[in-house]
């Protein structure tokens, strides 16, 4: 009986939730209503309403919709932008006048359910002391009414200092690792054969895999093309060399080769170090397990994938590329990286077993 | 061990096979130095506009407000990033679909490519809408640029040259300079020079010369939008064959795409001639020597190891 009551309540809630929005919109149909919506940036993947100081023009669209049932006359939108933002009005069908921070769009008559799109380019300041939240105000007037819409935008400080900080920190970590390695005699553990093995595998990752990844077109899944074989080779290196710091050394060499072949920037040192350090830390945590079990191989692959994806989308993309990605896109990429790490670890374990028998 | 050798050889063969099936992949060559696709003289003007940087929006829309006058020649440019084989570009101009090649006309570097097409029959006076849909989620148009030569008997004559291409100036290929020429110039006349550059970075200083005179520094700085610079310069023609020279300078990558020169006609009062030339795109593909070298080294290492193990 109680179960029936719960199902009935659930169905009632679903029904109410489904019908309520229509009921509300039905009410508004009888009125003259303007719906204003602003989108910046226009790319679906990028974080909305965020601009990185020092970046160039970002396209914004403002859509104005007549949601009512009668034509609205003399519709005019006045867009007030804060002084921090520079505005450029590109050529477009809507007649637009601009005076400094005030942009006036002369829309004219707007028929029921018609939409007009205003396009503008917005440029953030070259530098800003700290994160600032500013508002763009859009006042839309028509013969019988007025609509005020406020759109918040965050301006993130310039990345130049952060860039230098990351480079310095990366070098500190790099030299720290070398000093620690020297102190504990880890560096002496690596034989010539180990170094040749690492160099060879690093060259395959940095040159061949990166080249292949540029040739294959899988859209959003492009990352998998390089992630799976990279993890496989990383696991194989761990098993072949079996020394603490192997992964860190491997990815450092990958960066050095990438710098020569592809011109990668030294700023990415921290990025490459991180993917090696996380794996080497896990090796220590798992009591010097050099991916000797399939489970640890998978864990190392997934951990590497998650680390590099988060590091890239949360730190390097905003700083180096001045692009803030939306969180759903970052989650999607982390999920893809996990899949890549899992498959790479799974296959890498078998590959490592075979390669261990063919050790140089 | 035999399996390992076979696997390595298979990887090498795979690279070669993929190369055959994916002619646009990887380093897609040094590109095409800019050359004259059209030149002439009309009583009228030349409209050059474009925008708005790489925004990844779908569809990518650009509007052009073409001045009054009879359109005698129009050319549309759509540089795109991250071209890979199989990618397609759907183009709509004022609701029509102008003829465009299924593959980009100019490819270079790591997939910086460009489509260009004659759209004379599709351009109208006043507002024109161009929509481009590029079906690669990791790529997209850098911009849409339109050049329209229009005739207006009431206007004085102008000489024009439309030069196009896509030349990869990069540290990767050690190409630091790109030069393009305009033949039949009248020395002493003033002109407007429009340049479209792709992939310029602010702070990485490049240089632009016209007839050996420096007319711009750090021109490629993404000033017109992300990774694009569409600039206009006032210049004076000093030679019968004028020359524009792009110096890469500190830029890692710089792609001169289009150069349009619009000059006064001097003492000439009436003219009407247009010459349109064949496209001269340079298509080249090669597996980078570094990739071949690494594959060979790995093969040698595996073979040596195999022989050593066989001996013991």
XYZ file of C-alpha atoms in Angstrom:
672
model
C 0.000 0.000 0.000
C 2.819 2.334 1.001
C 4.631 1.418 -2.226
C 1.578 2.338 -4.297
C 1.332 5.662 -2.492
C 5.037 6.393 -3.275
C 4.570 5.521 -6.953
C 1.483 7.721 -7.098
C 3.383 10.582 -5.455
C 6.288 10.132 -7.876
C 3.973 10.154 -10.897
C 2.241 13.258 -9.553
C 5.570 15.021 -9.164
C 6.676 14.017 -12.675
C 3.332 15.148 -14.124
C 3.467 18.461 -12.260
C 7.082 19.012 -13.314
C 6.249 18.275 -16.946
C 3.109 20.387 -17.157
C 4.165 23.368 -15.003
C 6.604 24.907 -17.498
C 3.982 24.742 -20.258
C 1.403 26.285 -17.947
C 3.755 29.142 -17.164
C 4.667 29.750 -20.804
C 1.021 29.619 -21.758
C 0.453 32.502 -19.357
C 3.223 34.542 -20.870
C 1.911 34.002 -24.377
C -0.764 36.582 -23.781
C 1.757 39.260 -22.788
C 4.348 41.155 -24.752
C 7.519 39.558 -23.576
C 11.130 39.965 -24.613
C 13.597 37.196 -23.869
C 17.251 38.203 -23.948
C 20.098 35.739 -23.939
C 23.823 36.357 -24.235
C 26.514 33.828 -25.049
C 30.247 34.403 -24.666
C 32.333 32.643 -25.845
C 30.341 30.959 -28.610
C 32.328 27.730 -28.543
C 30.352 25.007 -26.739
C 33.459 23.496 -25.139
C 34.736 26.672 -23.531
C 33.831 27.908 -20.082
C 30.989 30.395 -20.354
C 31.314 34.018 -19.270
C 35.037 33.823 -18.587
C 37.658 35.888 -20.372
C 41.379 35.596 -19.817
C 43.147 38.970 -19.659
C 45.657 39.390 -22.453
C 43.716 37.226 -24.896
C 42.390 38.542 -28.182
C 38.851 39.161 -29.458
C 36.160 36.787 -28.279
C 32.915 36.532 -30.203
C 29.669 37.090 -28.332
C 26.083 36.732 -29.474
C 23.014 38.378 -27.990
C 19.674 36.905 -29.009
C 16.474 38.846 -28.477
C 13.246 36.894 -28.860
C 9.666 38.076 -28.890
C 7.942 35.354 -26.886
C 4.590 37.081 -26.993
C 1.747 36.879 -29.483
C 1.805 40.407 -30.858
C 4.399 42.281 -32.866
C 6.604 44.585 -30.829
C 7.339 47.946 -32.421
C 10.442 50.135 -32.307
C 12.546 47.579 -30.519
C 15.910 49.001 -29.530
C 18.603 47.362 -27.455
C 21.207 49.411 -25.626
C 24.195 47.347 -24.595
C 26.356 48.872 -21.876
C 29.748 47.254 -21.479
C 32.159 47.978 -18.626
C 35.333 49.944 -19.323
C 37.461 46.858 -18.829
C 36.172 45.421 -22.097
C 36.870 46.697 -25.605
C 34.013 46.248 -28.029
C 34.076 45.797 -31.783
C 30.894 45.593 -33.783
C 31.335 43.487 -36.928
C 29.261 43.868 -40.077
C 25.820 42.305 -39.578
C 22.234 42.629 -40.773
C 21.100 44.530 -37.648
C 21.657 48.295 -37.751
C 24.044 49.161 -34.930
C 25.556 52.377 -33.585
C 28.464 52.402 -31.194
C 29.794 55.151 -28.950
C 32.625 54.008 -26.698
C 31.067 51.520 -24.269
C 27.483 52.041 -25.415
C 26.206 49.999 -28.319
C 22.728 50.618 -29.672
C 21.014 48.053 -31.880
C 18.058 49.437 -33.827
C 15.970 46.330 -34.336
C 12.648 47.881 -35.349
C 9.616 45.618 -35.377
C 9.877 42.149 -33.912
C 7.158 39.690 -34.887
C 5.812 37.068 -32.436
C 8.346 34.301 -31.777
C 10.941 35.984 -34.000
C 14.532 36.173 -32.856
C 17.184 38.740 -33.700
C 20.833 38.011 -33.124
C 23.338 40.753 -32.394
C 26.975 39.839 -32.893
C 29.813 41.620 -31.125
C 33.483 41.023 -30.476
C 34.766 41.539 -26.962
C 38.386 41.972 -25.984
C 39.525 41.754 -22.359
C 42.229 44.105 -21.012
C 45.893 43.244 -21.538
C 46.380 42.945 -17.803
C 44.361 43.060 -14.634
C 45.522 42.973 -11.010
C 43.143 40.309 -9.803
C 40.012 38.470 -10.949
C 37.224 40.926 -11.669
C 33.514 40.310 -12.081
C 31.843 42.759 -14.416
C 28.365 43.044 -15.888
C 27.135 43.717 -19.374
C 23.741 45.404 -19.183
C 21.296 45.048 -22.066
C 18.296 47.379 -21.920
C 15.736 46.506 -24.557
C 12.921 48.999 -25.074
C 9.856 48.818 -27.282
C 6.683 50.889 -27.619
C 4.878 49.211 -24.760
C 7.579 48.125 -22.407
C 11.149 47.568 -21.371
C 13.425 44.657 -20.504
C 16.634 44.856 -18.516
C 19.048 41.957 -18.713
C 22.354 41.778 -16.868
C 25.026 39.367 -17.963
C 27.941 38.666 -15.605
C 31.459 38.100 -16.936
C 34.615 37.149 -15.060
C 37.958 38.485 -16.204
C 40.824 36.274 -15.120
C 44.263 37.865 -14.497
C 46.968 37.684 -17.155
C 48.855 34.461 -17.256
C 52.327 35.891 -17.808
C 53.392 35.731 -14.145
C 51.777 32.322 -13.783
C 53.699 31.144 -16.854
C 57.009 32.195 -15.357
C 56.010 30.723 -12.001
C 55.224 27.388 -13.616
C 58.544 27.347 -15.474
C 60.453 28.174 -12.272
C 58.494 25.607 -10.264
C 59.038 22.988 -12.959
C 62.778 23.605 -12.882
C 62.808 23.508 -9.080
C 60.972 20.176 -9.132
C 63.288 18.930 -11.885
C 66.471 19.857 -10.016
C 64.903 18.677 -6.759
C 64.350 15.264 -8.302
C 67.955 15.190 -9.559
C 69.316 16.187 -6.116
C 67.152 13.597 -4.359
C 68.175 11.003 -6.965
C 71.832 11.859 -6.432
C 71.466 11.893 -2.642
C 69.968 8.427 -2.539
C 72.167 7.087 -5.303
C 69.216 6.434 -7.590
C 70.872 7.944 -10.661
C 73.802 5.551 -10.335
C 71.362 2.664 -10.487
C 70.609 3.332 -14.148
C 72.875 1.321 -16.421
C 73.805 2.301 -19.964
C 71.375 -0.301 -21.251
C 68.614 1.246 -19.100
C 69.306 4.697 -20.527
C 69.357 3.371 -24.098
C 66.044 1.595 -23.467
C 64.494 4.754 -22.023
C 65.856 6.875 -24.890
C 64.529 4.477 -27.516
C 61.059 4.237 -26.009
C 60.959 7.988 -25.386
C 61.822 8.529 -29.044
C 58.967 6.260 -30.113
C 56.518 8.182 -27.886
C 57.802 11.636 -28.834
C 58.292 11.098 -32.541
C 56.392 8.122 -33.939
C 53.264 8.200 -31.740
C 52.920 11.950 -31.992
C 53.254 11.715 -35.762
C 50.644 8.934 -35.936
C 48.260 10.936 -33.758
C 48.393 13.750 -36.305
C 47.457 11.385 -39.111
C 44.442 9.747 -37.494
C 41.132 11.537 -37.305
C 38.854 10.337 -34.525
C 37.505 13.702 -33.461
C 37.059 13.906 -29.692
C 38.729 10.519 -29.327
C 42.005 11.638 -30.902
C 43.555 11.576 -27.426
C 43.048 7.828 -27.186
C 45.210 7.262 -30.264
C 48.263 8.507 -28.433
C 47.232 7.671 -24.834
C 46.880 3.897 -25.274
C 50.277 3.194 -26.888
C 51.967 5.763 -24.621
C 50.735 3.931 -21.512
C 51.671 0.588 -23.068
C 55.212 1.789 -23.680
C 55.392 3.376 -20.222
C 54.412 0.091 -18.588
C 56.950 -1.751 -20.756
C 59.671 0.708 -19.708
C 58.844 0.248 -16.031
C 59.113 -3.504 -16.386
C 62.310 -3.417 -18.469
C 64.229 -0.856 -16.405
C 62.784 -1.526 -12.922
C 64.437 1.440 -11.216
C 62.854 4.163 -9.092
C 62.326 7.303 -11.193
C 62.033 5.436 -14.481
C 58.750 7.058 -15.521
C 59.968 10.552 -14.617
C 63.139 10.051 -16.627
C 61.153 8.600 -19.518
C 58.795 11.561 -19.832
C 61.589 14.092 -19.294
C 63.393 12.566 -22.267
C 60.095 12.642 -24.206
C 59.956 16.410 -23.619
C 63.601 16.921 -24.583
C 63.045 15.065 -27.860
C 59.767 16.926 -28.463
C 61.585 20.226 -27.971
C 64.048 19.331 -30.702
C 61.671 17.661 -33.152
C 58.418 19.563 -32.696
C 59.614 22.693 -30.930
C 57.737 22.095 -27.670
C 58.136 24.911 -25.141
C 60.180 24.416 -21.972
C 57.087 25.541 -20.065
C 55.710 22.031 -20.602
C 58.501 20.554 -18.462
C 56.206 20.515 -15.425
C 53.496 18.770 -17.439
C 55.809 15.979 -18.567
C 57.406 15.689 -15.148
C 54.004 15.346 -13.492
C 52.955 12.338 -15.546
C 56.209 10.609 -14.651
C 56.264 11.638 -10.991
C 52.703 10.403 -10.339
C 53.571 6.972 -11.729
C 56.852 6.765 -9.803
C 55.070 7.750 -6.603
C 52.534 5.001 -7.177
C 55.370 2.531 -7.764
C 56.705 3.425 -4.305
C 53.219 3.330 -2.729
C 52.648 -0.136 -4.179
C 55.936 -1.315 -2.638
C 58.138 -1.123 -5.746
C 55.605 -2.802 -7.978
C 56.831 -2.024 -11.507
C 53.492 -2.918 -13.060
C 54.162 -6.523 -12.187
C 50.436 -7.105 -11.805
C 47.804 -6.262 -14.373
C 45.876 -4.280 -11.764
C 48.813 -1.994 -10.960
C 49.533 -1.521 -14.660
C 45.943 -0.327 -15.112
C 46.142 1.927 -12.032
C 49.349 3.541 -13.331
C 47.777 4.083 -16.749
C 44.606 5.636 -15.363
C 46.529 7.790 -12.836
C 48.765 9.136 -15.567
C 45.759 9.876 -17.779
C 43.830 11.699 -15.067
C 46.891 13.707 -13.994
C 47.836 14.949 -17.457
C 44.238 15.699 -18.439
C 43.478 17.718 -15.323
C 46.839 19.463 -15.477
C 46.280 20.393 -19.092
C 42.684 21.594 -18.916
C 42.868 23.299 -15.535
C 46.351 24.810 -15.702
C 48.130 24.716 -19.032
C 45.178 25.496 -21.336
C 44.179 28.692 -19.482
C 47.778 29.804 -19.055
C 49.502 28.773 -22.259
C 46.573 28.863 -24.699
C 44.444 31.390 -22.768
C 41.439 29.103 -23.117
C 39.116 28.145 -20.260
C 37.298 24.928 -21.031
C 33.865 24.166 -19.638
C 33.740 21.622 -16.795
C 31.550 19.131 -18.710
C 34.199 19.039 -21.434
C 36.974 18.543 -18.883
C 35.018 15.688 -17.260
C 34.527 14.119 -20.695
C 38.243 14.350 -21.440
C 39.100 12.883 -18.004
C 36.720 10.003 -18.757
C 38.372 9.440 -22.149
C 41.804 9.601 -20.474
C 40.662 6.995 -17.927
C 39.511 4.704 -20.737
C 42.831 5.242 -22.538
C 44.792 4.567 -19.343
C 42.737 1.456 -18.609
C 43.159 -0.028 -22.092
C 46.809 1.029 -22.222
C 47.508 -0.509 -18.813
C 45.648 -3.710 -19.668
C 47.435 -4.207 -22.983
C 50.703 -2.796 -21.635
C 50.892 -5.546 -19.044
C 50.863 -8.227 -21.768
C 53.244 -6.241 -23.977
C 55.630 -5.758 -21.047
C 55.597 -9.480 -20.328
C 56.647 -10.185 -23.889
C 59.203 -7.378 -24.044
C 60.734 -8.360 -20.702
C 61.894 -11.519 -22.414
C 63.537 -9.455 -25.125
C 65.364 -7.062 -22.809
C 68.385 -5.406 -24.347
C 61.538 -12.800 -30.373
C 60.577 -13.312 -33.988
C 57.202 -11.929 -33.050
C 58.838 -8.764 -31.749
C 60.753 -8.249 -34.969
C 57.589 -8.830 -36.953
C 55.710 -6.390 -34.710
C 58.337 -3.666 -35.180
C 58.436 -4.186 -38.933
C 54.648 -4.081 -38.977
C 54.705 -0.732 -37.129
C 57.056 0.634 -39.742
C 54.882 -0.674 -42.565
C 51.837 0.773 -40.780
C 53.412 4.223 -40.827
C 54.026 3.925 -44.558
C 50.536 2.553 -45.242
C 48.842 5.208 -43.127
C 50.825 7.778 -45.003
C 49.410 6.461 -48.270
C 45.842 6.491 -46.994
C 46.174 9.752 -45.168
C 47.871 12.105 -47.579
C 46.958 15.130 -45.468
C 48.282 13.828 -42.194
C 51.288 14.964 -40.229
C 53.497 17.631 -41.674
C 51.677 18.648 -44.797
C 54.543 20.421 -46.454
C 55.877 23.946 -46.629
C 52.813 25.155 -48.486
C 52.447 27.478 -51.420
C 54.206 30.846 -51.629
C 51.752 33.604 -52.505
C 51.215 34.180 -56.230
C 48.887 36.333 -58.297
C 45.526 34.664 -58.968
C 43.898 37.754 -60.464
C 44.920 41.245 -61.479
C 43.480 44.028 -63.522
C 42.126 47.503 -63.660
C 38.548 48.715 -63.184
C 36.666 51.952 -62.754
C 35.426 51.146 -59.291
C 36.997 49.644 -56.194
C 38.108 46.560 -54.354
C 36.307 45.487 -51.166
C 38.437 43.457 -48.769
C 36.975 42.310 -45.451
C 37.100 39.318 -43.188
C 36.897 37.972 -39.692
C 36.793 36.869 -36.954
C 39.361 34.430 -35.617
C 39.173 30.841 -34.490
C 36.079 30.542 -32.322
C 35.099 26.924 -33.087
C 31.498 28.054 -33.571
C 29.236 25.921 -35.739
C 28.222 27.232 -38.187
C 30.898 29.860 -38.606
C 29.095 32.948 -39.885
C 30.498 36.135 -41.379
C 28.607 39.036 -42.932
C 29.888 41.300 -45.700
C 28.341 44.618 -46.665
C 29.449 44.892 -50.289
C 29.390 48.436 -51.742
C 27.189 49.463 -54.659
C 28.532 48.646 -58.091
C 28.620 45.729 -60.457
C 30.515 42.772 -59.062
C 33.047 41.806 -61.707
C 35.139 39.409 -59.667
C 34.831 37.976 -56.161
C 36.960 35.493 -54.310
C 36.299 33.875 -50.951
C 38.961 32.561 -48.576
C 38.434 30.173 -45.687
C 41.617 29.185 -43.861
C 40.995 26.281 -41.462
C 42.944 24.660 -38.680
C 43.653 20.971 -38.143
C 42.745 19.591 -41.535
C 42.785 15.839 -41.645
C 41.888 13.575 -44.563
C 38.163 13.129 -44.926
C 37.273 16.477 -43.373
C 34.693 18.397 -45.330
C 33.703 22.023 -45.468
C 30.094 22.925 -46.259
C 29.819 26.437 -47.579
C 26.682 28.505 -47.930
C 26.672 31.986 -49.446
C 23.382 33.875 -49.352
C 21.600 30.533 -49.172
C 23.418 29.112 -52.193
C 26.224 26.594 -52.275
C 29.138 27.893 -54.300
C 31.407 25.342 -55.893
C 34.262 24.500 -53.583
C 36.853 21.772 -53.809
C 36.309 18.707 -51.621
C 39.898 19.013 -50.396
C 41.585 22.232 -49.301
C 43.331 24.178 -52.035
C 46.355 25.067 -49.957
C 47.749 22.794 -47.269
C 50.787 23.353 -45.105
C 52.481 22.573 -41.808
C 50.397 20.642 -39.273
C 47.058 21.055 -40.948
C 46.865 24.796 -41.535
C 44.924 24.711 -44.758
C 42.893 27.017 -46.908
C 39.915 26.836 -49.210
C 39.513 29.496 -51.858
C 36.897 29.837 -54.544
C 35.495 32.154 -57.140
C 32.123 33.450 -55.903
C 31.514 36.175 -58.464
C 28.074 34.797 -59.371
C 26.900 34.601 -55.766
C 27.851 37.996 -54.337
C 25.219 40.705 -54.242
C 25.338 44.395 -53.439
C 24.646 45.072 -49.772
C 24.531 42.423 -47.061
C 25.962 38.981 -47.840
C 25.917 36.084 -45.405
C 28.552 33.358 -45.543
C 28.205 30.216 -43.432
C 30.876 27.550 -43.156
C 30.512 24.231 -41.364
C 33.751 22.339 -40.896
C 33.146 18.813 -39.646
C 36.217 18.428 -37.448
C 35.547 18.935 -33.703
C 39.222 19.706 -33.082
C 39.462 22.201 -35.890
C 37.582 25.004 -37.530
C 37.812 28.099 -39.698
C 40.297 30.762 -38.724
C 38.251 33.299 -40.617
C 36.232 34.000 -43.730
C 37.658 36.640 -46.003
C 36.051 38.133 -49.079
C 37.641 40.110 -51.895
C 35.222 41.779 -54.292
C 36.205 43.781 -57.351
C 33.278 46.008 -58.293
C 32.761 48.362 -61.173
C 31.287 51.821 -60.839
C 31.632 54.114 -63.886
C 31.512 57.178 -61.617
C 34.607 56.138 -59.730
C 38.225 56.592 -60.846
C 40.076 53.553 -62.117
C 42.138 51.378 -59.792
C 44.702 48.690 -60.442
C 44.475 45.605 -58.289
C 46.412 42.425 -57.658
C 45.030 39.489 -55.658
C 47.775 37.179 -54.444
C 46.967 33.977 -52.577
C 48.630 30.878 -51.192
C 49.599 29.498 -47.805
C 53.289 29.552 -47.064
C 54.432 27.971 -43.805
C 57.188 30.061 -42.291
C 58.343 27.952 -39.376
C 61.348 26.947 -37.381
C 60.361 23.383 -38.238
C 61.186 23.804 -41.938
C 63.724 26.611 -41.488
C 61.826 28.912 -43.830
C 62.129 32.449 -42.534
C 61.051 34.543 -45.494
C 58.237 34.599 -48.012
C 58.069 36.977 -50.936
C 55.269 37.755 -53.326
C 55.333 40.138 -56.275
C 52.949 42.388 -58.184
C 53.843 42.983 -61.803
C 52.894 45.989 -63.893
C 52.933 48.590 -61.128
C 53.160 52.306 -61.859
C 55.955 53.763 -59.700
C 55.006 56.831 -57.693
C 51.359 55.942 -57.161
C 49.797 55.376 -53.768
C 48.195 52.083 -52.896
C 46.526 50.094 -50.152
C 48.046 46.776 -49.223
C 45.843 44.210 -47.448
C 47.510 41.229 -45.805
C 45.998 38.150 -44.174
C 48.308 36.300 -41.804
C 47.492 33.151 -39.868
C 49.018 31.874 -36.621
C 50.848 35.035 -35.581
C 51.596 35.485 -31.888
C 51.786 38.799 -30.087
C 55.262 39.490 -28.759
C 56.937 37.175 -31.260
C 58.198 39.911 -33.546
C 57.913 39.432 -37.296
C 58.473 42.034 -39.998
C 56.691 43.087 -43.149
C 58.449 44.866 -46.016
C 57.053 46.535 -49.121
C 59.623 47.249 -51.829
C 62.370 46.808 -49.205
C 60.734 49.344 -46.880
C 59.730 48.130 -43.429
C 56.009 48.811 -43.109
C 55.102 46.681 -40.107
C 56.587 44.959 -37.102
C 54.851 42.225 -35.101
C 52.127 42.284 -37.729
C 51.149 38.705 -36.836
C 49.796 39.246 -33.330
C 46.245 37.831 -33.454
C 44.883 41.351 -33.525
C 41.868 40.679 -35.751
C 40.810 37.588 -33.829
C 42.321 34.395 -32.517
C 45.272 33.524 -34.758
C 44.363 35.916 -37.560
C 45.582 39.312 -38.680
C 43.863 41.125 -41.504
C 45.655 44.444 -41.857
C 45.769 47.276 -44.309
C 48.787 49.477 -45.026
C 49.240 52.685 -47.026
C 52.149 52.185 -49.398
C 53.726 53.945 -52.343
C 54.780 51.933 -55.369
C 58.428 52.473 -56.222
C 59.064 49.693 -58.709
C 57.362 48.281 -61.780
C 57.465 44.934 -60.031
C 56.577 45.620 -56.445
C 57.352 43.098 -53.764
C 55.989 42.187 -50.356
C 58.291 40.302 -48.046
C 57.252 38.565 -44.829
C 60.042 37.918 -42.337
C 59.195 35.303 -39.709
C 61.541 36.801 -37.097
C 60.707 35.365 -33.662
C 57.458 33.746 -34.727
C 57.328 29.970 -34.310
C 54.818 29.695 -37.124
C 53.498 32.310 -39.501
C 51.340 31.688 -42.556
C 50.968 34.489 -45.111
C 47.663 33.642 -46.819
C 46.497 36.516 -48.917
C 47.879 39.813 -50.169
C 45.737 42.304 -52.045
C 47.230 45.453 -53.551
C 44.893 48.216 -54.704
C 46.660 51.104 -56.425
C 45.677 54.402 -57.951
C 45.798 54.368 -61.708
C 48.074 57.390 -62.150
C 47.174 59.397 -65.199
C 44.945 56.677 -66.607
C 41.290 57.747 -66.639
C 39.503 54.722 -67.979
C 40.221 51.015 -67.862
C 38.427 47.713 -67.719
C 40.398 44.527 -67.834
C 40.775 41.555 -65.522
C 43.126 38.648 -65.884
C 42.457 35.505 -63.911
C 45.165 32.879 -63.627
C 45.228 29.156 -62.878
C 45.683 28.026 -59.294
C 49.199 26.849 -58.491
C 48.858 24.993 -55.218
C 51.933 23.052 -54.168
C 50.962 19.669 -52.743
C 53.631 17.701 -51.026
C 53.717 15.085 -48.374
C 56.540 13.302 -46.725
C 57.068 11.334 -43.585
C 59.331 13.471 -41.403
C 62.891 12.201 -41.441
C 62.804 12.028 -37.639
C 59.954 9.490 -37.748
C 61.820 7.335 -40.264
C 65.007 7.616 -38.222
C 63.357 6.510 -34.981
C 61.647 3.580 -36.694
C 64.950 2.497 -38.232
C 66.827 2.836 -34.935
C 64.209 0.713 -33.170
C 64.390 -1.914 -35.906
C 68.203 -1.969 -35.746
C 68.099 -2.261 -31.930
C 65.655 -5.134 -32.072
C 67.622 -6.946 -34.802
C 70.925 -6.532 -32.922
C 69.302 -7.801 -29.754
C 67.834 -10.721 -31.631
C 71.201 -11.664 -33.151
C 72.919 -11.310 -29.778
C 70.400 -13.524 -28.066
C 70.592 -16.066 -30.886
C 74.404 -16.185 -30.499
C 74.194 -16.853 -26.775
